[in-house]
Coordinates of C-alpha atoms and ligand atoms in Angstrom, one line a residue:
M1 CA 199.1 154.5 162.5
A2 CA 196.2 152.1 164.2
L3 CA 196.1 148.6 164.0
A4 CA 193.0 146.9 164.1
A5 CA 192.1 144.1 166.9
M6 CA 190.9 141.9 163.9
L7 CA 192.4 138.2 164.0
A8 CA 190.9 135.3 162.3
I9 CA 192.0 131.6 162.6
S10 CA 191.1 129.6 159.1
S11 CA 192.9 126.2 158.2
F12 CA 193.1 125.3 154.9
F13 CA 194.3 122.1 152.8
L14 CA 198.1 122.1 152.2
F15 CA 198.0 122.3 148.8
S16 CA 201.2 123.2 148.0
A17 CA 201.8 119.5 148.5
H18 CA 199.7 118.0 146.2
A19 CA 201.1 121.3 143.5
A20 CA 201.4 118.2 140.8
S21 CA 200.2 120.1 137.1
S22 CA 197.0 120.9 136.0
D23 CA 197.1 117.1 133.9
D24 CA 195.8 115.9 137.5
F25 CA 192.8 118.1 137.3
L26 CA 190.7 116.3 135.0
P27 CA 191.1 112.8 136.5
C28 CA 190.4 114.1 140.3
L29 CA 187.0 116.0 138.8
S30 CA 186.5 112.5 137.5
R31 CA 186.7 110.8 140.4
A32 CA 184.2 112.8 142.1
I33 CA 181.3 114.2 139.4
P34 CA 179.5 111.5 136.9
E35 CA 181.0 111.7 133.5
Q36 CA 177.7 112.9 131.8
L37 CA 178.3 116.2 134.0
L38 CA 182.3 116.8 132.4
F39 CA 182.4 118.3 129.1
T40 CA 186.8 119.0 128.5
R41 CA 187.8 121.2 125.3
S42 CA 187.8 118.0 123.4
S43 CA 184.2 116.6 124.5
P44 CA 181.6 116.7 121.2
S45 CA 179.5 118.8 122.8
F46 CA 182.0 120.9 124.9
A47 CA 181.6 124.6 122.6
S48 CA 177.4 124.6 122.6
V49 CA 177.9 123.7 126.6
L50 CA 180.3 126.9 126.4
A51 CA 177.8 128.9 124.5
S52 CA 174.7 128.0 126.0
S53 CA 175.0 131.1 128.1
V54 CA 176.8 133.7 126.3
R55 CA 175.0 136.7 126.5
N56 CA 177.8 138.4 124.6
P57 CA 179.4 136.7 121.2
R58 CA 182.3 139.3 121.7
F59 CA 183.3 136.5 124.3
L60 CA 182.9 134.1 121.8
T61 CA 185.4 134.4 118.9
P62 CA 188.7 132.1 118.3
A63 CA 190.8 134.5 120.2
T64 CA 188.8 134.0 123.3
V65 CA 190.6 132.2 126.2
R66 CA 188.4 129.2 127.0
P67 CA 188.2 126.8 129.9
L68 CA 189.8 123.7 129.8
C69 CA 186.9 121.9 130.9
I70 CA 182.9 123.1 132.2
V71 CA 181.8 121.4 134.9
T72 CA 177.6 121.6 135.4
P73 CA 177.2 120.5 138.7
A74 CA 173.7 118.6 139.5
N75 CA 174.6 118.8 143.1
A76 CA 176.3 120.2 145.4
S77 CA 179.1 118.0 146.6
H78 CA 180.0 118.1 142.8
V79 CA 180.1 121.8 143.1
Q80 CA 182.7 121.7 146.2
A81 CA 185.1 118.7 144.7
A82 CA 185.6 121.2 141.3
V83 CA 187.0 123.7 144.5
V84 CA 189.0 120.6 146.0
C85 CA 190.4 119.3 142.8
G86 CA 191.4 122.9 141.6
R87 CA 192.8 124.0 144.6
R88 CA 194.7 120.7 144.9
H89 CA 196.0 120.9 141.4
G90 CA 196.5 124.8 140.4
V91 CA 193.5 125.1 138.4
R92 CA 191.0 128.1 139.4
L93 CA 187.4 127.9 138.8
R94 CA 184.9 130.8 137.3
V95 CA 181.2 130.1 138.1
R96 CA 178.1 130.8 135.5
S97 CA 175.2 131.3 136.7
G98 CA 173.3 133.9 133.7
G99 CA 176.5 134.3 131.8
H100 CA 175.2 138.2 131.7
D101 CA 179.0 139.1 132.4
Y102 CA 179.3 142.0 130.7
E103 CA 182.8 141.3 130.3
G104 CA 182.2 137.9 130.2
L105 CA 184.5 136.7 133.0
S106 CA 181.9 134.3 134.1
Y107 CA 183.2 131.8 131.0
R108 CA 186.7 133.4 129.6
S109 CA 189.9 135.0 130.8
V110 CA 191.6 137.5 129.6
R111 CA 194.5 136.3 130.7
A112 CA 196.2 133.1 129.0
E113 CA 199.0 132.0 131.1
E114 CA 196.4 130.8 134.0
P115 CA 194.2 127.6 133.3
F116 CA 190.4 127.6 134.6
A117 CA 187.9 125.8 134.8
V118 CA 183.7 126.8 134.5
V119 CA 181.7 125.7 137.1
D120 CA 177.8 126.4 135.0
L121 CA 175.3 126.7 137.6
A122 CA 172.9 126.9 134.4
G123 CA 170.7 123.1 135.7
F124 CA 171.0 124.3 139.1
R125 CA 168.3 126.2 139.4
S126 CA 165.5 125.2 141.4
V127 CA 163.0 127.9 143.6
R128 CA 161.3 126.9 146.4
V129 CA 158.8 129.5 147.5
N130 CA 157.4 129.7 151.0
R131 CA 153.7 131.9 150.9
R132 CA 153.6 131.9 154.6
A133 CA 156.8 133.1 154.9
A134 CA 157.1 135.5 151.7
T135 CA 160.3 133.7 151.3
V136 CA 162.2 132.1 148.8
W137 CA 164.9 129.7 148.6
V138 CA 166.6 130.2 145.1
D139 CA 169.2 128.6 143.4
S140 CA 172.3 130.4 141.8
G141 CA 171.2 129.3 138.3
A142 CA 167.8 130.6 138.5
T143 CA 167.0 133.4 135.9
L144 CA 165.0 136.2 137.3
G145 CA 162.4 135.2 135.0
E146 CA 161.8 131.7 136.5
L147 CA 162.3 133.2 140.1
Y148 CA 159.4 135.8 139.1
Y149 CA 156.8 132.9 137.3
A150 CA 157.5 130.5 140.6
I151 CA 156.6 133.2 142.9
A152 CA 152.9 134.7 140.9
K153 CA 152.2 131.1 140.6
V154 CA 152.4 130.9 144.5
S155 CA 150.5 134.4 145.2
G156 CA 149.2 137.7 142.7
R157 CA 150.5 139.7 145.6
L158 CA 154.0 138.9 146.2
A159 CA 157.1 140.2 143.8
F160 CA 160.9 140.2 144.2
P161 CA 162.4 143.7 143.2
A162 CA 165.4 142.7 140.8
G163 CA 166.0 143.5 137.3
M164 CA 164.4 143.7 134.3
C165 CA 165.4 141.4 132.1
P166 CA 163.9 137.8 132.7
T167 CA 167.5 135.7 131.6
V168 CA 169.7 137.3 133.7
G169 CA 170.9 134.9 136.5
V170 CA 170.1 134.8 140.2
G171 CA 174.0 134.0 141.0
G172 CA 175.4 137.1 139.3
H173 CA 172.7 139.8 140.1
L174 CA 172.4 139.0 143.9
S175 CA 176.1 138.6 144.4
G176 CA 176.1 142.9 142.3
G177 CA 173.0 144.4 143.6
G178 CA 170.0 144.1 141.4
F179 CA 167.8 146.6 140.6
G180 CA 164.8 147.0 138.0
M181 CA 161.3 148.6 138.2
L182 CA 160.5 148.0 142.1
L183 CA 163.7 150.2 143.0
R184 CA 162.2 153.2 144.6
K185 CA 159.5 151.2 146.2
H186 CA 161.8 148.1 147.7
G187 CA 165.6 149.1 146.6
L188 CA 168.1 146.6 145.5
A189 CA 167.7 142.6 144.8
T190 CA 170.3 141.9 147.5
D191 CA 168.6 144.5 150.3
H192 CA 166.3 141.5 150.5
V193 CA 168.9 138.5 150.9
M194 CA 168.2 136.7 154.2
D195 CA 170.3 133.9 154.1
A196 CA 172.8 132.0 151.5
T197 CA 175.0 129.2 151.2
L198 CA 177.9 129.5 150.1
V199 CA 180.9 127.0 149.0
D200 CA 184.2 128.5 149.8
A201 CA 187.6 127.7 149.1
K202 CA 188.0 125.1 151.3
G203 CA 185.1 123.2 149.8
R204 CA 183.0 123.9 152.6
I205 CA 179.1 124.8 152.2
L206 CA 178.6 127.5 155.1
D207 CA 175.7 129.7 155.9
R208 CA 174.5 133.0 156.5
N209 CA 176.1 131.3 160.3
A210 CA 179.0 129.9 159.7
M211 CA 180.1 132.1 156.8
G212 CA 180.2 134.6 159.8
R213 CA 179.0 138.5 159.4
D214 CA 181.7 139.9 157.7
V215 CA 181.5 137.8 154.6
F216 CA 177.4 137.4 154.5
W217 CA 177.6 141.2 154.7
A218 CA 180.5 141.1 151.9
I219 CA 178.7 138.5 148.8
R220 CA 175.3 140.7 149.1
G221 CA 176.5 143.2 146.4
G222 CA 180.5 142.6 147.0
G223 CA 180.8 139.1 145.2
V224 CA 181.3 140.6 141.7
G225 CA 184.0 138.4 139.8
G226 CA 183.2 135.6 142.5
S227 CA 186.0 136.7 144.9
F228 CA 184.5 134.8 147.6
G229 CA 183.1 131.3 146.9
I230 CA 180.8 130.0 144.9
V231 CA 176.8 131.1 146.1
L232 CA 174.9 127.8 145.4
S233 CA 171.3 129.2 147.2
W234 CA 170.2 132.3 148.2
Q235 CA 167.3 132.9 150.8
V236 CA 165.3 136.1 149.7
K237 CA 162.2 138.0 151.3
L238 CA 159.4 138.8 148.8
V239 CA 157.6 142.4 148.8
A240 CA 153.6 142.5 148.3
V241 CA 152.7 144.5 145.3
P242 CA 149.4 145.7 145.1
P243 CA 147.0 143.3 142.3
T244 CA 146.8 145.9 139.4
V245 CA 149.8 147.5 138.6
T246 CA 150.4 150.4 135.8
V247 CA 152.3 150.2 133.1
F248 CA 153.1 153.3 130.4
T249 CA 156.0 154.3 127.8
V250 CA 155.6 158.0 126.3
E251 CA 158.1 159.4 123.9
R252 CA 158.4 162.6 123.4
S253 CA 161.2 163.5 120.4
V254 CA 163.6 166.9 120.6
E255 CA 161.3 168.4 118.5
Q256 CA 158.8 168.0 121.0
G257 CA 160.7 169.0 124.0
A258 CA 162.5 165.9 124.3
V259 CA 165.5 168.1 125.9
D260 CA 163.3 170.1 128.0
I261 CA 161.5 168.1 129.4
L262 CA 164.3 165.3 130.3
A263 CA 166.1 168.2 132.1
K264 CA 163.7 168.4 134.6
W265 CA 163.2 164.8 134.6
Q266 CA 166.3 164.6 136.5
E267 CA 164.8 166.1 139.7
V268 CA 161.3 165.1 139.1
A269 CA 162.3 161.2 138.9
P270 CA 163.7 160.4 142.3
A271 CA 161.7 163.0 144.2
L272 CA 158.8 160.9 143.1
P273 CA 156.2 159.1 145.1
D274 CA 158.0 155.5 146.2
D275 CA 155.2 153.6 144.3
L276 CA 156.4 155.4 140.7
L277 CA 159.2 154.6 139.0
V278 CA 159.9 156.9 135.0
R279 CA 163.2 155.7 133.8
A280 CA 164.5 157.6 130.8
V281 CA 166.1 155.7 127.8
V282 CA 167.6 158.0 125.4
H283 CA 168.4 156.9 122.3
G284 CA 168.8 159.2 119.2
Q285 CA 166.5 162.2 118.9
V286 CA 163.8 160.7 121.3
V287 CA 163.6 160.1 125.1
S288 CA 161.4 157.2 126.2
F289 CA 159.9 157.5 129.3
Q290 CA 159.2 153.8 130.4
S291 CA 157.0 153.5 133.8
L292 CA 155.5 151.2 136.2
Y293 CA 153.2 152.7 139.2
L294 CA 151.8 150.5 141.7
G295 CA 148.5 150.7 141.4
T296 CA 145.6 151.8 138.9
C297 CA 145.4 154.6 136.3
D298 CA 143.0 155.9 138.4
A299 CA 145.3 156.6 140.9
L300 CA 148.0 157.7 138.7
L301 CA 146.9 160.3 136.6
P302 CA 146.7 162.9 139.4
V303 CA 150.2 162.1 140.8
M304 CA 151.2 162.9 137.2
R305 CA 149.3 166.1 136.3
S306 CA 150.9 167.2 140.2
R307 CA 154.1 166.2 139.5
F308 CA 154.9 165.7 136.2
P309 CA 152.6 167.6 134.4
V310 CA 155.2 168.3 131.3
L311 CA 155.2 164.7 130.3
G312 CA 151.3 165.1 129.3
L313 CA 150.2 161.9 130.3
N314 CA 146.6 160.6 130.1
R315 CA 144.5 157.9 130.3
T316 CA 145.2 156.2 127.0
H317 CA 149.0 156.0 127.6
C318 CA 148.0 153.2 130.8
N319 CA 148.0 149.6 130.2
E320 CA 146.7 148.0 134.2
M321 CA 148.1 144.5 134.6
T322 CA 149.5 142.2 137.0
W323 CA 152.8 143.1 138.5
V324 CA 154.3 139.5 136.6
Q325 CA 152.3 140.4 133.3
S326 CA 154.3 144.1 133.6
V327 CA 157.7 142.0 134.0
A328 CA 157.0 140.3 129.9
Y329 CA 155.2 143.6 129.2
I330 CA 158.4 146.1 130.1
Y331 CA 160.9 143.4 128.6
L332 CA 159.7 141.7 126.1
G333 CA 156.8 143.9 124.8
A334 CA 152.9 144.1 124.5
D335 CA 152.6 140.6 122.9
A336 CA 155.2 138.9 125.0
T337 CA 153.1 136.2 127.5
V338 CA 154.0 135.5 130.8
E339 CA 155.2 131.9 130.3
D340 CA 158.3 133.9 127.9
I341 CA 159.8 134.7 131.0
L342 CA 161.0 131.4 131.5
N343 CA 162.6 131.3 128.3
R344 CA 166.5 131.1 128.8
T345 CA 167.1 132.3 125.2
A346 CA 166.4 135.9 124.2
A347 CA 166.8 137.3 120.8
E348 CA 169.2 139.9 121.6
D349 CA 172.2 136.8 122.5
A350 CA 173.1 137.6 119.4
V351 CA 173.7 140.8 119.1
F352 CA 177.2 142.4 120.6
T353 CA 177.5 145.4 123.7
K354 CA 179.8 147.2 125.1
A355 CA 178.7 149.0 127.8
T356 CA 179.6 151.3 131.6
S357 CA 177.5 153.5 133.5
D358 CA 178.0 156.7 135.8
Y359 CA 176.1 158.1 138.9
V360 CA 174.7 161.7 138.8
R361 CA 173.9 163.7 142.3
Q362 CA 173.5 166.9 140.4
A363 CA 171.5 167.7 137.9
I364 CA 173.6 168.2 134.1
A365 CA 172.8 171.4 132.5
R366 CA 170.3 171.3 130.2
E367 CA 172.7 173.1 127.8
V368 CA 174.4 169.9 128.3
W369 CA 172.1 167.5 127.4
A370 CA 170.8 169.8 124.1
E371 CA 174.9 169.0 123.6
I372 CA 174.5 165.5 124.0
F373 CA 171.7 165.3 121.5
T374 CA 173.3 167.3 118.4
G375 CA 176.6 166.0 119.5
W376 CA 176.9 162.7 121.0
L377 CA 173.2 161.0 119.8
A378 CA 173.3 162.0 115.9
K379 CA 176.5 160.2 115.4
P380 CA 176.1 157.4 112.7
D381 CA 177.5 154.7 115.5
A382 CA 175.8 156.4 118.8
G383 CA 174.5 153.8 121.1
L384 CA 172.0 155.0 123.9
M385 CA 171.9 156.2 127.6
I386 CA 169.5 154.8 129.8
L387 CA 168.7 156.9 133.1
E388 CA 167.4 154.5 136.3
P389 CA 166.3 157.4 138.5
Y390 CA 166.8 156.8 142.6
G391 CA 165.7 157.8 145.4
G392 CA 163.0 155.8 147.7
K393 CA 164.2 152.8 149.4
I394 CA 167.5 152.7 147.6
A395 CA 168.2 155.7 149.3
A396 CA 167.0 154.7 153.0
L397 CA 170.3 152.3 153.9
P398 CA 173.3 153.8 154.5
E399 CA 176.3 153.5 152.1
S400 CA 178.2 151.0 154.2
A401 CA 174.6 148.6 154.7
T402 CA 175.9 146.4 152.1
P403 CA 179.1 147.2 149.8
F404 CA 176.5 148.7 147.1
P405 CA 177.3 152.5 148.0
H406 CA 175.1 154.5 145.7
R407 CA 172.0 155.6 147.9
S408 CA 171.0 158.5 149.8
G409 CA 171.6 161.5 147.5
V410 CA 172.4 160.0 144.1
L411 CA 169.3 161.6 141.6
Y412 CA 170.2 159.0 138.9
N413 CA 172.4 156.1 137.6
I414 CA 173.7 156.3 133.4
Q415 CA 174.1 153.4 131.4
Y416 CA 175.9 153.5 128.3
M417 CA 175.5 151.5 126.0
N418 CA 176.1 150.6 122.1
F419 CA 175.1 147.4 119.9
W420 CA 176.3 145.7 116.6
E421 CA 175.9 142.7 114.9
A422 CA 178.6 141.1 113.4
A423 CA 182.4 140.0 114.3
G424 CA 184.7 142.7 113.1
E425 CA 182.4 145.3 113.6
G426 CA 182.5 147.4 116.8
A427 CA 185.4 149.5 116.8
S428 CA 183.6 152.5 116.8
Q429 CA 180.6 151.6 118.7
M430 CA 183.0 151.2 121.1
A431 CA 184.9 154.1 120.5
W432 CA 181.5 156.4 121.0
V433 CA 181.1 154.7 124.7
R434 CA 184.6 155.4 125.3
D435 CA 184.6 159.1 124.1
V436 CA 180.9 159.9 125.7
Y437 CA 182.1 158.5 128.8
A438 CA 185.6 160.8 128.6
F439 CA 183.0 163.8 127.7
M440 CA 180.8 163.1 130.7
E441 CA 183.4 163.2 133.1
P442 CA 182.3 166.7 134.4
H443 CA 179.2 166.1 134.9
V444 CA 178.9 163.2 137.2
T445 CA 179.8 162.1 140.3
K446 CA 183.5 162.5 140.7
N447 CA 186.2 161.9 143.5
P448 CA 185.5 159.0 142.5
R449 CA 183.6 158.6 139.5
A450 CA 181.2 155.9 140.6
A451 CA 179.9 152.9 138.9
Y452 CA 177.6 150.0 138.9
G453 CA 179.1 146.9 140.1
N454 CA 176.5 144.7 138.4
Y455 CA 177.7 146.7 134.5
R456 CA 181.4 145.7 134.7
D457 CA 183.6 146.9 132.5
L458 CA 187.3 146.4 132.7
D459 CA 188.1 150.0 130.8
L460 CA 188.1 151.0 134.9
G461 CA 190.7 148.7 135.7
I462 CA 192.2 145.3 135.9
N463 CA 193.5 143.5 138.6
V464 CA 197.2 142.9 138.6
V465 CA 199.0 139.9 141.0
A466 CA 201.4 141.2 143.2
G467 CA 204.0 139.6 145.5
G468 CA 202.9 136.6 147.2
N469 CA 200.6 135.1 144.3
I470 CA 198.2 137.6 145.5
T471 CA 196.1 140.5 143.4
S472 CA 197.4 143.8 144.5
Y473 CA 195.0 145.5 146.7
E474 CA 196.5 149.3 146.1
T475 CA 195.7 148.4 142.0
G476 CA 192.1 146.7 142.6
R477 CA 190.9 150.5 143.9
K478 CA 191.2 152.1 140.9
W479 CA 188.1 150.3 139.4
G480 CA 187.0 148.7 143.0
E481 CA 186.3 152.8 144.7
K482 CA 184.5 153.4 142.0
Y483 CA 181.8 150.2 142.4
Y484 CA 182.3 150.6 146.4
K485 CA 183.8 153.4 147.7
G486 CA 184.6 153.5 150.7
N487 CA 183.3 149.5 150.9
F488 CA 186.1 148.4 148.6
K489 CA 188.1 148.1 151.6
R490 CA 185.3 146.2 153.9
L491 CA 185.4 143.8 151.4
A492 CA 189.3 143.1 150.9
M493 CA 189.0 142.6 154.6
A494 CA 186.3 140.4 154.1
K495 CA 188.3 138.5 151.4
A496 CA 191.0 137.6 153.8
E497 CA 189.3 136.2 156.2
I498 CA 187.3 133.7 153.8
D499 CA 190.3 133.5 150.8
P500 CA 193.2 134.4 152.1
D501 CA 195.0 132.5 149.4
D502 CA 192.9 134.6 146.7
Y503 CA 192.2 131.0 144.9
F504 CA 188.8 132.6 143.6
R505 CA 189.8 135.7 141.5
N506 CA 189.9 137.0 138.2
E507 CA 190.3 140.6 136.3
Q508 CA 188.3 142.4 138.7
S509 CA 187.8 140.3 141.6
I510 CA 188.5 141.7 145.5
P511 CA 192.2 141.6 146.2
P512 CA 192.4 140.1 150.9
L513 CA 193.6 143.2 152.1
G514 CA 195.5 141.6 155.3
M515 CA 199.1 140.1 156.9
C516 CA 198.8 136.0 157.6
L517 CA 200.8 134.1 158.7
V518 CA 201.5 130.6 158.5
E519 CA 201.5 129.2 162.3
G520 CA 201.2 125.7 162.6
I521 CA 199.8 122.9 162.7
N522 CA 196.2 122.0 164.1
N523 CA 195.0 119.1 166.1
Y524 CA 195.1 116.9 163.5
G525 CA 198.2 117.1 162.4
M526 CA 196.5 117.5 159.3
E527 CA 196.3 121.2 158.7
S528 CA 197.9 124.3 159.3
F529 CA 196.1 127.1 160.2
R530 CA 196.5 131.0 159.7
L531 CA 196.9 133.7 161.8
C532 CA 195.4 137.2 159.7
R533 CA 195.9 140.6 160.8
W534 CA 194.6 143.8 159.3
D535 CA 196.0 147.2 159.0
D536 CA 193.5 149.3 159.5
H537 CA 193.6 152.8 158.8
Ligands
FAD601 C1 170.7 141.9 128.7 C2 170.9 142.1 130.3 C3 170.3 142.9 131.2 C4 170.6 143.3 132.3 N1 169.7 144.1 133.0 C5 169.8 144.6 134.3 C6 168.6 145.0 134.9 O1 168.0 145.0 134.6 N2 169.3 145.6 136.4 C7 170.7 144.8 137.0 O2 170.8 145.2 137.9 N3 171.5 144.4 136.4 C8 170.9 144.1 135.0 N4 172.0 143.6 134.3 C9 173.8 143.1 134.9 C10 173.7 141.6 135.1 O3 172.9 142.0 136.8 C11 175.0 141.2 135.6 O4 175.1 141.5 134.6 C12 174.7 140.1 137.1 O5 176.5 140.1 136.9 C13 174.5 139.1 135.4 O6 174.3 137.4 136.6 P1 174.7 136.6 135.8 O7 174.7 135.2 136.9 O8 173.9 136.6 134.5 O9 175.9 136.8 135.1 P2 177.4 135.6 135.0 O10 178.0 135.8 133.6 O11 177.1 134.2 134.8 O12 177.8 136.2 136.5 C14 178.1 137.9 136.4 C15 179.5 137.5 137.5 O13 179.6 136.8 138.7 C16 179.8 135.7 138.9 N5 179.3 134.3 139.5 C17 178.0 134.7 139.2 N6 177.1 133.2 139.7 C18 177.9 133.4 140.9 C19 178.2 132.5 142.2 N7 176.7 131.5 141.9 N8 178.5 132.5 143.1 C20 179.6 133.6 143.3 N9 179.9 134.3 141.7 C21 179.0 134.4 140.7 C22 180.4 135.5 137.9 O14 181.8 134.9 137.9 C23 180.7 136.5 137.2 O15 182.1 137.0 138.2 C24 171.8 143.0 132.5 C25 172.9 142.3 132.3 C26 172.2 142.1 130.9 C27 173.2 141.4 130.2
NAG602 C1 175.8 114.1 144.5 O1 175.6 113.2 143.0 C2 176.5 112.1 143.4 C3 176.8 111.3 142.2 O2 177.6 111.9 141.0 C4 176.1 111.4 144.9 O3 177.2 109.9 144.9 C5 175.3 112.2 145.9 O4 174.6 111.0 147.2 C6 174.7 113.5 145.4 N1 174.6 114.1 146.5 C7 173.8 114.4 146.9 C8 174.1 115.5 148.4 O5 172.4 114.4 146.3
NAG603 C1 199.7 130.7 142.4 O1 198.3 129.9 142.9 C2 197.7 129.0 142.4 C3 197.0 128.2 142.9 O2 196.4 129.3 144.2 C4 199.3 127.6 142.1 O3 198.6 126.7 141.1 C5 200.4 128.5 141.3 O4 201.5 127.8 141.4 C6 201.1 129.6 142.0 N1 201.7 130.5 141.5 C7 203.2 130.9 142.1 C8 204.2 131.4 141.1 O5 203.4 130.6 143.2
NAG604 C1 146.5 161.7 125.3 O1 147.7 161.6 125.1 C2 148.0 161.5 123.4 C3 149.3 161.1 123.3 O2 150.1 162.1 123.2 C4 147.3 162.2 122.3 O3 147.0 161.6 121.3 C5 145.8 162.4 122.7 O4 145.2 163.2 122.5 C6 145.8 162.2 124.4 N1 144.2 161.9 124.5 C7 143.8 163.7 125.4 C8 142.2 163.2 126.2 O5 144.2 164.7 126.3
NAG605 C1 162.8 132.1 123.3 O1 163.2 132.9 122.8 C2 163.9 133.0 121.4 C3 164.4 134.3 120.9 O2 163.3 134.9 121.0 C4 163.2 132.3 120.2 O3 163.8 132.1 119.2 C5 162.4 130.9 120.4 O4 161.5 130.8 119.7 C6 161.8 131.0 122.0 N1 161.0 129.8 122.4 C7 160.3 129.7 123.1 C8 160.5 128.0 123.5 O5 159.8 130.2 123.2

């Protein structure tokens, strides 16, 4: 048993002394936050504010556990006040940026017994681009589309490597990793974070230096669930893109050889030049190979002819455009304009979904793919499988560089997803996702089976609150090691450093790992401080 030499002292509010009922929470908020930024359950617009960024109507039913109130901060002091009042009066907070959480954890709770409020950052969304330094300060409530648009306005040669869907919020996305069409050339969104401002459980605003190395490491990919605090803003480094990029989609049905082509794709796509990403969307009896190439069609064609001739790419498939046009084109279609990426409402917001994910390190046998097509994908309520190739820059960092561990050796990520259109439906679609996931077990990454934290799935495990009013680390490992592998432990230690009382928590937040003892009263006689020591084995 090796005992780590990690010691940390932290002062904290003596909130237990004030531990009144949550009835005092709203008056506390009202003293610090203007009335028009507060929505209680009795406010006429409560329902519409709550629904405003819900991206999955599964979590907008009468049975959904709703917040006591919603705060829509206009500045940082409102966020600080929400934390201080919540802490003092026993109300937890859930933070919502873009509302895309697959399990709705930014605005709903699975458990009815613990009251909570939502801090909705949708209005907290300025984007400040520094062209000369090629950096941006972006607030958490901005969408990826707003970020991409602001960058492109300033320069056609700069870009940011993050997700494909323009309505995804920066807050949740950067705190969980974030990947899209530039992932092979530039890695994850969170790999490009240079600084951030975090409101911690004491209501302090901390930048990179003030939060310390461990916490700054943790929020860049391990912040799933707002475990460490509320990130107000992020400073990110931009990447260079050429003036012209090329987009193509080639569809192949099973009759046209899709099974063989897909089997081949597994080895080809992760090893292509980094300038080229070819993803595969498997739906029904068809595979759509969707691609972004950082260059012209003339430069792309010889690469495809030599590396992936079986796809039969020719000039008629090429669509040349700017990078920001490719964002609109790939996600919203050939008719979309660049302005459309600013639209915070998406057509798919009304669609009910269920999803989960896996990683693949060894190509899946052709016969298994054949079985997936004839079995799973031919079912009446079948969903789809989205395969994102890795390799390139995403694989270049060591597993411990950020909390996101799925790097070297990963061939691709699989996302299983299903959809339905009305409340009350969905049983067979959800069963399809769960059954395919069970079927895939022998063919995907094991020990632990891996998953992407930003594709949150509560089927992977739900936290249990153990003794001391603190989330159990041992129980958390069940889901936590799927998302984070060995990094889960370091995340739990960072959590104990910044939020030892486990104020920020939800069904899949990082549990604190460490023994903290209340040791005394500080110089001012106002706050006690804590001594924490971690058992490192
Ligand atoms: C339609 C759709 C498309 C997607 N496409 C991609 C993709 O291309 N690539 C990809 O990598 N992922 C993708 N995702 C997944 C997406 O990255 C995650 O769902 C992400 O967490 C969403 O962030 P958000 O701010 O919109 O969500 P929210 O629901 O607002 O937040 C998600 C989680 O982060 C916490 N959180 C939010 N803001 C903060 C904050 N400021 N500080 C601390 N914690 C916070 C929330 O409490 C919640 O637990 C997609 C999701 C959807 C629904
Ligand atoms: C934030 O808003 C409040 C009003 O609610 C105002 O008093 C305060 O000065 C503002 N703070 C900043 C930093 O702008
Ligand atoms: C657990 O902590 C919350 C706030 O952090 C507090 O309101 C609640 O009373 C605590 N519960 C118990 C059982 O101590
Ligand atoms: C290019 O590919 C398309 C679609 O596969 C095909 O119809 C067309 O004949 C091809 N053109 C050439 C010049 O090979
Ligand atoms: C935003 O997108 C939605 C869904 O596609 C559409 O109904 C709406 O008209 C769009 N809004 C604007 C301003 O384009």
